[in-house]
Amino acid sequence: MSGAPISTPRRSRSRDTAFLVAWGTGDDVVDPASQSEAFVLALKQAGIFVRSVPVPSAPHYWISDPLDEAGSYSGFFAPRLLRFLEAKL
């Protein structure tokens, strides 16, 4: 499945923006390779700071999983998000 083409990202001269891109490797709605992974690559090629978090086996809609549930997708993602925010805020 393909989506809209990626516009070429360009580094802003006024301030640096950081991106955290997360996706489920079990997504059955959006193709991670042509969307999330391609977006991460385009950001890196533009010299923009980006971190990626592929969430193993997660489907398209996973972020509302309980954080404290053992093995939840959100529980996997949360510490990575906190580390990113602590480093970039």
Short mmCIF file of C-alpha atoms in Angstrom, two decimals:
data_model
loop_
_atom_site.label_atom_id
_atom_site.label_comp_id
_atom_site.label_asym_id
_atom_site.label_seq_id
_atom_site.Cartn_x
_atom_site.Cartn_y
_atom_site.Cartn_z
CA MET A 1 0.00 0.00 0.00
CA SER A 2 1.44 3.38 -0.88
CA GLY A 3 0.43 6.81 0.29
CA ALA A 4 1.15 10.37 -0.69
CA PRO A 5 4.71 11.07 -1.81
CA ILE A 6 7.09 12.52 0.73
CA SER A 7 7.90 16.18 0.26
CA THR A 8 11.62 16.78 0.53
CA PRO A 9 12.39 17.84 4.09
CA ARG A 10 14.71 20.80 4.46
CA ARG A 11 16.65 21.85 7.50
CA SER A 12 15.35 25.07 8.99
CA ARG A 13 17.94 27.79 9.43
CA SER A 14 16.09 29.38 12.32
CA ARG A 15 15.88 26.35 14.63
CA ASP A 16 16.50 22.67 14.67
CA THR A 17 13.53 20.39 14.94
CA ALA A 18 13.82 16.84 16.22
CA PHE A 19 11.54 14.01 15.18
CA LEU A 20 10.63 10.77 16.89
CA VAL A 21 8.92 8.46 14.42
CA ALA A 22 7.21 5.36 15.79
CA TRP A 23 5.38 2.62 13.93
CA GLY A 24 4.19 -0.90 14.44
CA THR A 25 5.99 -3.61 12.51
CA GLY A 26 2.67 -5.48 12.25
CA ASP A 27 0.81 -2.53 10.70
CA ASP A 28 -1.84 -3.79 8.26
CA VAL A 29 -3.06 -0.31 7.26
CA VAL A 30 0.14 1.54 6.30
CA ASP A 31 3.29 0.02 4.81
CA PRO A 32 6.11 0.98 7.19
CA ALA A 33 8.80 0.65 4.50
CA SER A 34 7.19 3.10 2.08
CA GLN A 35 5.92 5.49 4.76
CA SER A 36 7.62 5.60 8.18
CA GLU A 37 11.00 4.23 7.13
CA ALA A 38 11.07 6.38 3.99
CA PHE A 39 10.21 9.46 6.07
CA VAL A 40 13.01 8.69 8.55
CA LEU A 41 15.49 8.28 5.69
CA ALA A 42 14.40 11.56 4.07
CA LEU A 43 14.80 13.41 7.38
CA LYS A 44 18.28 11.95 7.91
CA GLN A 45 19.33 12.84 4.36
CA ALA A 46 18.23 16.42 5.04
CA GLY A 47 20.42 16.51 8.15
CA ILE A 48 17.46 16.66 10.52
CA PHE A 49 17.72 14.91 13.89
CA VAL A 50 15.44 11.87 13.91
CA ARG A 51 15.02 8.82 16.08
CA SER A 52 12.91 5.87 15.07
CA VAL A 53 11.02 3.39 17.22
CA PRO A 54 9.71 0.39 15.33
CA VAL A 55 7.36 -1.31 17.80
CA PRO A 56 7.67 -5.09 17.31
CA SER A 57 4.46 -6.77 16.10
CA ALA A 58 2.32 -3.70 16.86
CA PRO A 59 -0.67 -3.09 14.57
CA HIS A 60 -1.66 0.31 13.19
CA TYR A 61 -3.61 1.40 16.28
CA TRP A 62 -1.53 0.60 19.36
CA ILE A 63 -0.82 3.79 21.30
CA SER A 64 -3.89 3.46 23.57
CA ASP A 65 -2.68 0.19 25.09
CA PRO A 66 -2.30 0.49 28.89
CA LEU A 67 1.24 1.52 29.87
CA ASP A 68 1.32 -0.77 32.87
CA GLU A 69 0.09 -3.89 31.08
CA ALA A 70 2.85 -6.47 30.72
CA GLY A 71 3.98 -6.67 27.10
CA SER A 72 1.88 -3.71 25.93
CA TYR A 73 3.03 -1.80 22.89
CA SER A 74 2.68 1.51 24.74
CA GLY A 75 4.73 0.12 27.61
CA PHE A 76 7.49 -0.67 25.12
CA PHE A 77 7.28 2.80 23.57
CA ALA A 78 6.97 4.96 26.71
CA PRO A 79 10.57 4.82 28.00
CA ARG A 80 11.89 5.55 24.51
CA LEU A 81 9.59 8.56 24.24
CA LEU A 82 10.71 9.84 27.65
CA ARG A 83 14.38 9.45 26.73
CA PHE A 84 13.79 11.37 23.49
CA LEU A 85 11.93 14.19 25.26
CA GLU A 86 14.54 14.47 28.01
CA ALA A 87 17.28 14.76 25.40
CA LYS A 88 15.50 17.24 23.13
CA LEU A 89 13.47 19.53 25.39
#
